[in-house]
Coordinates of C-alpha atoms and ligand atoms in Angstrom, one line a residue:
M1 CA 20.4 23.1 -13.5
R2 CA 17.3 21.3 -14.8
I3 CA 17.8 18.9 -17.7
P4 CA 15.2 19.1 -20.4
L5 CA 13.2 15.8 -20.5
K6 CA 10.6 14.6 -22.9
H7 CA 9.4 11.7 -20.7
G8 CA 10.0 12.8 -17.2
A9 CA 7.4 14.0 -14.7
H10 CA 4.5 15.8 -16.2
R11 CA 4.1 18.0 -13.1
V12 CA 6.3 19.4 -10.4
G13 CA 4.7 19.1 -7.0
K14 CA 1.5 17.2 -5.9
R15 CA -1.7 16.7 -7.7
T16 CA -4.4 19.0 -6.2
D17 CA -7.6 17.6 -7.7
A18 CA -10.4 16.0 -5.7
D19 CA -9.6 12.4 -6.7
M20 CA -6.1 12.7 -5.5
Q21 CA -7.2 14.4 -2.3
R22 CA -9.5 11.4 -1.7
W23 CA -6.6 9.1 -2.2
R24 CA -4.5 11.1 0.3
E25 CA -7.3 10.7 2.9
Y26 CA -7.6 6.9 2.7
G27 CA -5.1 6.2 5.5
L28 CA -5.5 2.4 5.4
G29 CA -5.9 0.1 2.4
Q30 CA -6.0 -3.6 1.6
F31 CA -3.9 -5.4 -1.0
I32 CA -5.0 -8.8 -2.3
H33 CA -2.7 -11.2 -4.1
W34 CA -4.7 -14.0 -5.6
G35 CA -4.1 -16.2 -8.6
V36 CA -3.4 -19.8 -9.5
Y37 CA -0.3 -19.7 -7.3
A38 CA -2.8 -20.0 -4.4
I39 CA -3.3 -23.7 -5.4
P40 CA 0.2 -25.0 -4.5
G41 CA 0.4 -22.4 -1.7
G42 CA 4.2 -22.6 -1.7
Q43 CA 4.3 -26.4 -1.6
W44 CA 4.6 -29.2 -4.2
N45 CA 5.2 -32.9 -3.9
G46 CA 6.0 -32.5 -0.2
K47 CA 8.5 -29.7 -0.7
T48 CA 8.2 -26.2 0.5
T49 CA 9.6 -23.0 -1.0
H50 CA 11.0 -20.3 1.1
Y51 CA 10.6 -17.8 -1.8
A52 CA 7.4 -15.8 -2.1
A53 CA 4.5 -18.1 -2.9
E54 CA 3.3 -16.0 -5.8
W55 CA 6.6 -16.6 -7.6
F56 CA 6.1 -20.4 -7.3
R57 CA 6.6 -20.9 -11.0
T58 CA 10.3 -20.0 -10.6
S59 CA 10.7 -22.0 -7.3
G60 CA 12.3 -25.0 -9.0
L61 CA 9.8 -27.3 -7.2
I62 CA 7.3 -27.4 -10.0
T63 CA 7.8 -27.7 -13.8
K64 CA 6.7 -24.8 -16.0
E65 CA 4.2 -27.2 -17.7
E66 CA 2.7 -28.3 -14.3
Y67 CA 2.4 -24.6 -13.3
D68 CA 1.0 -23.5 -16.6
N69 CA -1.8 -26.1 -16.2
L70 CA -2.8 -25.3 -12.7
Y71 CA -5.5 -23.0 -14.0
K72 CA -7.4 -26.1 -15.1
Q73 CA -8.0 -26.8 -11.4
F74 CA -8.8 -23.3 -10.3
N75 CA -12.3 -23.5 -8.8
P76 CA -12.5 -21.5 -5.6
A77 CA -15.9 -22.8 -4.3
K78 CA -15.6 -20.8 -1.1
F79 CA -14.9 -17.5 -2.8
D80 CA -17.4 -14.9 -1.7
A81 CA -16.5 -11.4 -2.8
K82 CA -19.2 -9.8 -0.6
K83 CA -17.7 -11.5 2.5
W84 CA -14.2 -10.3 1.6
A85 CA -15.5 -6.7 1.1
K86 CA -17.4 -6.8 4.4
Q87 CA -14.3 -7.9 6.2
A88 CA -12.2 -5.2 4.6
K89 CA -14.8 -2.6 5.5
Q90 CA -14.8 -3.8 9.1
M91 CA -11.0 -3.6 9.1
G92 CA -11.3 0.0 8.2
A93 CA -9.8 -0.2 4.7
K94 CA -10.8 2.7 2.4
Y95 CA -9.2 1.3 -0.7
M96 CA -8.4 -2.1 -2.1
I97 CA -5.7 -3.1 -4.7
F98 CA -6.4 -6.4 -6.5
T99 CA -4.0 -8.5 -8.6
T100 CA -5.8 -8.7 -11.9
K101 CA -2.6 -10.3 -13.4
H102 CA 0.6 -11.2 -11.5
H103 CA 4.0 -12.1 -13.2
D104 CA 2.7 -15.5 -14.3
G105 CA 0.3 -13.8 -16.7
F106 CA -2.8 -15.5 -15.4
C107 CA -5.8 -13.1 -15.8
M108 CA -8.4 -13.0 -13.1
W109 CA -10.8 -11.4 -15.6
P110 CA -11.9 -12.9 -19.0
S111 CA -9.4 -11.0 -21.2
K112 CA -10.2 -11.4 -24.8
Y113 CA -6.4 -11.1 -25.7
T114 CA -5.3 -14.4 -24.2
D115 CA -6.8 -17.8 -23.3
Y116 CA -4.9 -17.9 -20.0
T117 CA -7.8 -16.4 -18.0
I118 CA -10.4 -17.2 -15.4
A119 CA -12.9 -17.8 -18.3
N120 CA -11.1 -21.1 -19.0
T121 CA -11.0 -22.4 -15.5
P122 CA -13.8 -24.5 -14.0
Y123 CA -14.8 -21.4 -12.0
K124 CA -15.4 -19.4 -15.2
S125 CA -16.8 -16.3 -13.7
D126 CA -15.2 -12.9 -13.8
I127 CA -13.5 -12.5 -10.4
V128 CA -12.3 -8.9 -11.0
K129 CA -15.9 -7.9 -11.7
E130 CA -17.2 -9.7 -8.5
L131 CA -14.6 -7.9 -6.4
V132 CA -15.0 -4.5 -8.0
D133 CA -18.8 -4.7 -7.5
A134 CA -18.6 -6.0 -3.9
Y135 CA -16.0 -3.5 -2.7
T136 CA -17.6 -0.6 -4.5
A137 CA -20.9 -1.4 -2.9
E138 CA -19.2 -1.2 0.5
G139 CA -17.8 2.2 -0.3
I140 CA -14.2 0.9 -0.7
D141 CA -12.4 2.3 -3.8
V142 CA -10.8 -0.3 -6.0
Y143 CA -7.4 -0.1 -7.7
L144 CA -6.2 -2.7 -10.2
Y145 CA -2.7 -4.2 -9.8
F146 CA -1.2 -5.1 -13.1
S147 CA 2.1 -6.8 -13.7
I148 CA 4.1 -5.6 -16.7
I149 CA 6.2 -8.8 -16.5
D150 CA 4.1 -11.6 -18.1
W151 CA 5.8 -15.0 -18.2
S152 CA 2.9 -16.4 -20.3
H153 CA 3.2 -14.2 -23.4
P154 CA 5.4 -15.5 -26.2
G155 CA 6.6 -12.0 -27.0
Y156 CA 7.9 -11.6 -23.4
Q157 CA 10.7 -14.0 -23.9
A158 CA 11.9 -14.2 -20.3
G159 CA 8.7 -16.1 -19.6
T160 CA 10.0 -19.4 -20.8
A161 CA 13.5 -19.2 -19.5
I162 CA 13.2 -17.6 -16.2
T163 CA 14.8 -19.3 -13.2
N164 CA 15.6 -18.1 -9.7
D165 CA 19.1 -17.3 -10.8
D166 CA 17.8 -15.2 -13.7
R167 CA 15.6 -13.1 -11.5
L168 CA 18.6 -12.0 -9.5
N169 CA 19.6 -10.0 -12.6
W170 CA 16.1 -9.4 -13.8
A171 CA 16.4 -6.1 -15.5
G172 CA 19.5 -7.0 -17.4
Y173 CA 18.2 -10.4 -18.3
T174 CA 14.9 -9.3 -19.9
A175 CA 16.5 -6.4 -21.7
I176 CA 18.9 -8.8 -23.4
S177 CA 16.4 -11.5 -24.1
N178 CA 13.9 -9.1 -25.6
E179 CA 16.5 -7.5 -27.7
K180 CA 16.8 -10.8 -29.6
D181 CA 13.2 -10.7 -30.8
K182 CA 12.1 -7.1 -31.3
A183 CA 9.1 -8.0 -33.4
G184 CA 8.0 -10.4 -30.6
Y185 CA 8.3 -7.7 -28.0
E186 CA 6.2 -5.3 -30.2
T187 CA 3.4 -7.9 -30.0
F188 CA 3.8 -8.0 -26.2
K189 CA 3.6 -4.1 -26.0
E190 CA 0.4 -4.1 -28.0
F191 CA -1.0 -6.9 -25.9
T192 CA -0.2 -5.0 -22.7
R193 CA -1.9 -1.8 -24.1
N194 CA -5.0 -3.8 -25.1
Q195 CA -5.3 -5.4 -21.7
L196 CA -5.0 -2.1 -19.9
I197 CA -7.6 -0.5 -22.1
E198 CA -9.8 -3.6 -21.6
L199 CA -9.5 -3.3 -17.8
L200 CA -10.5 0.4 -17.8
T201 CA -13.4 -0.3 -20.2
N202 CA -14.7 -3.3 -18.3
Y203 CA -14.4 -1.8 -14.8
P204 CA -15.1 2.0 -15.2
T205 CA -15.6 2.6 -11.5
V206 CA -12.0 1.8 -10.5
K207 CA -9.9 4.7 -9.3
G208 CA -6.5 3.7 -10.4
L209 CA -3.9 1.2 -11.7
W210 CA -1.2 -0.2 -9.5
F211 CA 1.7 -1.3 -11.7
D212 CA 4.4 -3.8 -10.8
G213 CA 7.3 -5.4 -12.6
S214 CA 8.2 -2.2 -14.4
W215 CA 11.8 -2.8 -13.4
D216 CA 11.9 -5.0 -16.4
G217 CA 14.8 -3.9 -18.6
A218 CA 13.0 -4.0 -21.9
W219 CA 10.1 -2.0 -20.5
M220 CA 12.5 0.6 -19.1
K221 CA 13.9 1.2 -22.6
E222 CA 10.4 2.1 -23.9
A223 CA 10.1 5.5 -22.2
A224 CA 8.4 7.3 -25.1
W225 CA 5.9 4.5 -25.8
V226 CA 5.0 3.9 -22.1
D227 CA 4.6 7.6 -21.5
A228 CA 2.2 7.9 -24.5
L229 CA 0.3 4.9 -23.1
G230 CA 0.0 6.6 -19.8
T231 CA -1.5 9.7 -21.4
E232 CA -3.9 7.5 -23.4
L233 CA -5.1 5.8 -20.2
R234 CA -5.5 9.0 -18.4
D235 CA -7.5 10.5 -21.3
M236 CA -9.9 7.6 -21.3
H237 CA -10.4 7.6 -17.5
P238 CA -10.4 11.1 -16.0
G239 CA -9.0 11.3 -12.5
L240 CA -7.1 8.0 -12.9
I241 CA -4.4 7.5 -10.3
I242 CA -1.1 5.9 -11.2
G243 CA 1.9 5.5 -9.0
S244 CA 5.6 5.8 -9.8
R245 CA 6.1 2.2 -10.8
F246 CA 4.6 2.5 -14.3
R247 CA 7.4 4.1 -16.3
A248 CA 11.0 5.3 -16.5
D249 CA 12.2 8.5 -18.1
E250 CA 14.3 8.5 -21.2
N251 CA 17.4 8.0 -19.1
G252 CA 16.1 4.9 -17.4
K253 CA 15.4 6.7 -14.1
R254 CA 12.4 5.3 -12.2
H255 CA 10.2 6.8 -9.5
E256 CA 12.1 10.1 -9.6
D257 CA 13.0 11.4 -13.0
T258 CA 16.5 12.7 -13.9
N259 CA 15.6 16.1 -12.3
G260 CA 14.4 14.5 -9.1
D261 CA 10.7 15.1 -9.8
L262 CA 8.2 12.3 -9.0
I263 CA 7.0 10.4 -12.0
D264 CA 3.2 10.1 -12.0
D265 CA 1.0 10.6 -8.9
Y266 CA 2.6 9.1 -5.8
D267 CA 5.7 7.4 -4.7
Q268 CA 5.6 3.5 -4.8
R269 CA 9.1 2.9 -3.5
F270 CA 8.1 2.1 0.1
E271 CA 7.4 -1.7 -0.3
R272 CA 7.6 -3.5 3.1
N273 CA 9.6 -0.6 4.4
L274 CA 8.5 2.6 6.0
P275 CA 10.3 6.0 5.9
N276 CA 11.5 7.2 9.3
S277 CA 11.2 11.0 8.7
L278 CA 9.3 13.4 6.6
A279 CA 12.6 14.3 4.9
E280 CA 12.9 10.8 3.6
T281 CA 9.5 11.1 1.8
K282 CA 10.8 14.2 0.0
G283 CA 7.3 15.7 0.4
F284 CA 5.8 13.3 -2.2
D285 CA 2.5 11.5 -1.8
W286 CA 3.4 7.9 -1.1
D287 CA 2.0 4.5 0.0
C288 CA 3.6 1.6 1.8
V289 CA 2.4 -1.9 0.9
M290 CA 3.1 -4.5 3.6
T291 CA 3.0 -8.3 3.9
I292 CA 1.9 -9.9 7.2
P293 CA 4.6 -12.6 7.1
E294 CA 8.1 -11.5 6.0
N295 CA 7.9 -11.6 2.2
Q296 CA 4.8 -13.7 1.2
W297 CA 2.2 -11.9 -0.9
G298 CA 0.3 -14.9 -2.3
Y299 CA -1.0 -17.7 -0.2
H300 CA 1.7 -19.8 1.5
R301 CA 0.5 -22.8 3.4
D302 CA 3.3 -22.6 5.9
W303 CA 3.4 -19.4 8.0
S304 CA 6.0 -20.9 10.4
L305 CA 8.9 -19.8 8.1
T306 CA 9.2 -16.2 9.2
Y307 CA 8.0 -13.8 11.8
V308 CA 4.2 -13.0 11.3
K309 CA 3.2 -9.5 12.3
T310 CA 0.7 -8.9 15.1
P311 CA -2.3 -6.6 14.7
Y312 CA -0.4 -4.1 16.9
D313 CA 2.7 -4.2 14.6
L314 CA 0.3 -3.3 11.8
I315 CA -1.5 -0.7 13.7
E316 CA 1.8 0.9 14.6
M317 CA 2.9 0.9 11.0
T318 CA -0.5 2.3 9.9
V319 CA -0.2 5.3 12.3
K320 CA 3.4 5.8 11.6
A321 CA 2.8 5.9 7.8
N322 CA 0.0 8.5 8.3
S323 CA 2.1 10.5 10.6
L324 CA 4.5 10.9 7.7
D325 CA 1.7 11.7 5.2
G326 CA 1.5 8.3 3.6
N327 CA -1.1 5.6 3.2
F328 CA -0.6 2.1 4.6
V329 CA -1.8 -1.0 2.7
I330 CA -1.9 -4.5 4.3
N331 CA -1.7 -7.5 2.1
F332 CA -3.9 -10.6 2.2
G333 CA -3.3 -13.8 0.3
P334 CA -6.4 -16.0 0.0
D335 CA -6.1 -19.7 -0.5
G336 CA -7.0 -21.7 -3.6
D337 CA -10.5 -22.4 -2.4
G338 CA -11.2 -18.7 -1.9
N339 CA -10.8 -18.5 1.8
I340 CA -9.1 -15.8 3.6
R341 CA -7.0 -17.7 6.2
Q342 CA -8.0 -17.6 9.8
E343 CA -4.9 -15.7 11.0
E344 CA -5.6 -13.0 8.4
T345 CA -9.3 -12.9 9.4
D346 CA -8.3 -12.5 13.1
I347 CA -5.8 -9.8 12.3
A348 CA -8.3 -7.9 10.2
K349 CA -10.9 -8.1 13.0
S350 CA -8.4 -6.8 15.7
I351 CA -7.3 -3.9 13.4
G352 CA -11.0 -3.1 12.6
N353 CA -11.9 -3.1 16.3
W354 CA -9.1 -0.7 17.0
M355 CA -9.9 1.5 14.0
S356 CA -13.5 1.8 15.0
V357 CA -12.5 3.6 18.2
N358 CA -9.3 5.3 17.1
G359 CA -9.7 5.7 13.3
D360 CA -9.9 9.5 13.5
A361 CA -6.1 9.4 14.2
V362 CA -5.6 7.8 10.8
Y363 CA -8.2 9.0 8.2
G364 CA -7.8 12.3 6.5
V365 CA -4.9 13.3 8.8
Q366 CA -1.5 14.8 8.1
H367 CA 1.9 15.2 9.7
S368 CA 1.6 17.1 13.0
V369 CA 3.9 19.8 14.3
L370 CA 5.0 17.6 17.2
E371 CA 8.3 15.9 16.7
K372 CA 8.4 12.1 17.0
Q373 CA 8.3 11.1 20.7
D374 CA 9.1 7.9 22.5
W375 CA 5.5 7.0 23.4
G376 CA 4.3 6.8 19.8
H377 CA 3.2 8.9 16.8
S378 CA 1.1 12.0 16.3
T379 CA -1.1 13.0 13.4
A380 CA -3.2 16.1 12.9
K381 CA -6.4 17.4 11.3
G382 CA -7.1 21.2 11.6
D383 CA -6.3 22.2 15.2
I384 CA -6.8 18.7 16.5
T385 CA -3.7 16.6 17.1
Y386 CA -4.0 12.9 17.8
L387 CA -1.4 11.2 20.0
T388 CA -1.4 7.5 19.4
V389 CA 0.3 5.9 22.4
F390 CA 2.1 2.6 21.9
N391 CA 4.4 2.8 24.9
K392 CA 2.7 3.7 28.2
P393 CA 5.2 5.3 30.6
M394 CA 5.6 3.5 33.9
N395 CA 4.8 6.6 35.9
N396 CA 1.6 7.1 33.9
L397 CA 2.5 10.7 33.0
L398 CA 2.6 11.1 29.3
R399 CA 5.1 13.8 28.6
I400 CA 4.3 15.8 25.4
K401 CA 7.0 18.0 24.0
V402 CA 5.4 21.0 22.2
P403 CA 7.7 22.9 19.8
R404 CA 8.6 26.5 19.9
S405 CA 6.5 28.5 17.4
K406 CA 8.2 29.8 14.3
D407 CA 6.6 33.2 15.1
K408 CA 8.5 34.6 18.1
D409 CA 5.3 36.3 19.5
M410 CA 3.3 33.0 19.5
I411 CA 3.4 29.9 21.6
Y412 CA 1.8 26.5 21.2
V413 CA -0.6 25.5 23.9
I414 CA -2.7 22.4 24.6
E415 CA -6.2 23.6 25.3
N416 CA -7.8 20.4 26.2
A417 CA -7.2 16.7 25.8
M418 CA -9.6 13.7 25.6
F419 CA -9.0 10.0 25.7
K420 CA -10.6 8.4 22.6
P421 CA -11.4 5.0 24.2
T422 CA -13.2 6.4 27.2
K423 CA -14.2 9.8 25.8
K424 CA -13.1 11.4 29.1
A425 CA -11.2 14.6 29.4
A426 CA -7.6 14.3 30.6
V427 CA -5.9 16.1 33.3
I428 CA -2.9 18.1 32.0
R429 CA 0.0 19.3 34.1
D430 CA 2.7 21.8 33.4
G431 CA 5.8 19.9 32.5
G432 CA 8.1 22.9 32.3
R433 CA 10.2 24.3 29.5
D434 CA 13.7 23.7 28.1
K435 CA 16.4 26.1 26.9
S436 CA 15.2 25.9 23.3
G437 CA 11.8 27.3 24.3
S438 CA 9.9 24.0 23.9
V439 CA 7.1 23.6 26.3
Y440 CA 6.3 20.3 28.1
Y441 CA 2.9 19.0 29.2
D442 CA 2.2 15.9 31.2
I443 CA -1.0 14.1 30.6
V444 CA -2.1 12.1 33.5
L445 CA -3.1 8.5 32.5
P446 CA -6.1 7.5 34.6
A447 CA -6.6 4.0 35.9
D448 CA -9.0 2.9 33.1
I449 CA -6.4 4.0 30.5
Q450 CA -3.5 2.5 32.5
K451 CA -5.3 -0.9 32.3
L452 CA -5.5 -0.9 28.5
S453 CA -3.4 -3.6 26.9
E454 CA -3.6 -2.0 23.4
P455 CA -2.5 1.3 21.9
F456 CA -4.8 4.2 22.5
V457 CA -5.4 7.7 21.2
I458 CA -5.5 11.0 23.0
E459 CA -7.1 13.8 21.1
I460 CA -5.6 17.2 22.0
K461 CA -6.4 20.7 20.8
L462 CA -3.1 22.2 20.0
K463 CA -3.3 25.9 19.2
Q464 CA -0.9 28.7 18.6
V465 CA -1.8 31.7 20.7
N466 CA -0.2 35.1 21.3
K467 CA 2.4 34.8 24.1
G468 CA 0.8 37.6 26.0
E469 CA -2.8 36.4 25.5
K470 CA -4.4 36.5 28.9
G471 CA -4.9 33.1 30.4
S472 CA -4.1 31.1 27.3
Y473 CA -1.3 29.0 28.9
Q474 CA -2.8 28.8 32.3
Q475 CA -6.2 27.7 31.1
A476 CA -4.5 24.7 29.6
L477 CA -3.6 23.5 33.0
T478 CA -6.1 21.8 35.3
Ligands
LIG1 O1 7.5 -9.4 -7.4 C1 6.4 -8.7 -6.8 C2 5.9 -9.4 -5.6 O2 5.5 -10.7 -5.9 C3 4.7 -8.6 -5.1 O3 3.6 -8.6 -6.1 C4 5.1 -7.2 -4.8 C5 3.9 -6.3 -4.3 O4 4.3 -5.0 -4.2 N1 5.6 -6.6 -5.9 C6 6.8 -7.3 -6.5 C7 8.0 -7.0 -5.8 O5 8.3 -5.7 -5.8

């Protein structure tokens, strides 16, 4: 039985408009975490934090006063928005999410509602504007990350007291501390609203807002107010895309409301974690945001602390996400001078080189009818199915299991197959059938494909034809 809700989801099922369709087709995105935390880069006075570098204010290695004065040194002389945008374009990113304000409250745009902004650094210029302009010029859509948590605002009381221990009980802690000064919290709410309106006014070309920190206990208690704010933002910016991290319903339920419907436009629960089946996604639109090291979003000088993903790890995750109808977003953490570190540059280049050959398997695709198979992942667009092969079989025969059609008079056939890297047609052999009626095909991997050291894509034409249709199955075999 459905429970009547005033502040639950405003729609059952997916958005069907053109803006959301565009979002769905991105396939690959870039996240950028950049702020004053890039100056210490996880280290201070010879000590290194193992916590995420963008949380450095709470690391215990720096005093609050020291941290809150870092902005006076923020002067990224090497920052070149156009260079970053070109690199993202080469990588194949179709959208970019930028941290306008992380939990520390430092604003990368000259907000008129606080002095804690880029305008009061030696750098002075509006970094958000530089990035929005540069990425938009490259045809990359921009989304603004905005942290609800703001340690710099006096009405957000957790800001002064927060320690690593507090953050383990974040929601409870803020709910209690903000209870103590309701008037203060009202000023914080108004400040947050003003800043969001300011962002959408200053940067009208952005496509959406990417919220974070909304697990904050005080925020979760403001369902009616936050819901009204969401409506106000959507009214002022038609087509605006907002994920499920913005608000809770009146029962404190986040992402899915009390009835299990998705709150707002897409599911933001998959952080550093991919679903393993379509069932796990519940049929919602979703994205997965991923760090390159284990859990570092902002710049950390020392990348020897955890496993650092390879370009192929990230390509595999990108294809997997798209095979399950999600977008994949790779995070970059530039340093305090405005450089994207060499490792990230190299990774972006490798991914871009791969995407330039095989990107059809990622952009504008959806889940294919093929079940997950050991060699990799499959995606589909119309009657084309893309097989992205990560594990080449030792016998160089790639076995494809084609499911039984739901219609008993029809069967699936592979009409032709082509290797993306060589653009050559593949030889397909009959691989037999099993008791369930599934049909197997073996694609012969020729010598030039066998030699490849990287994943590759085979484009196949998978069609449903009438079982009795003359020649349909035989023609598939060469
Ligand atoms: O606490 C943040 C973290 O620093 C980072 O910004 C990520 C990005 O999704 N979000 C939060 C953790 O969920």
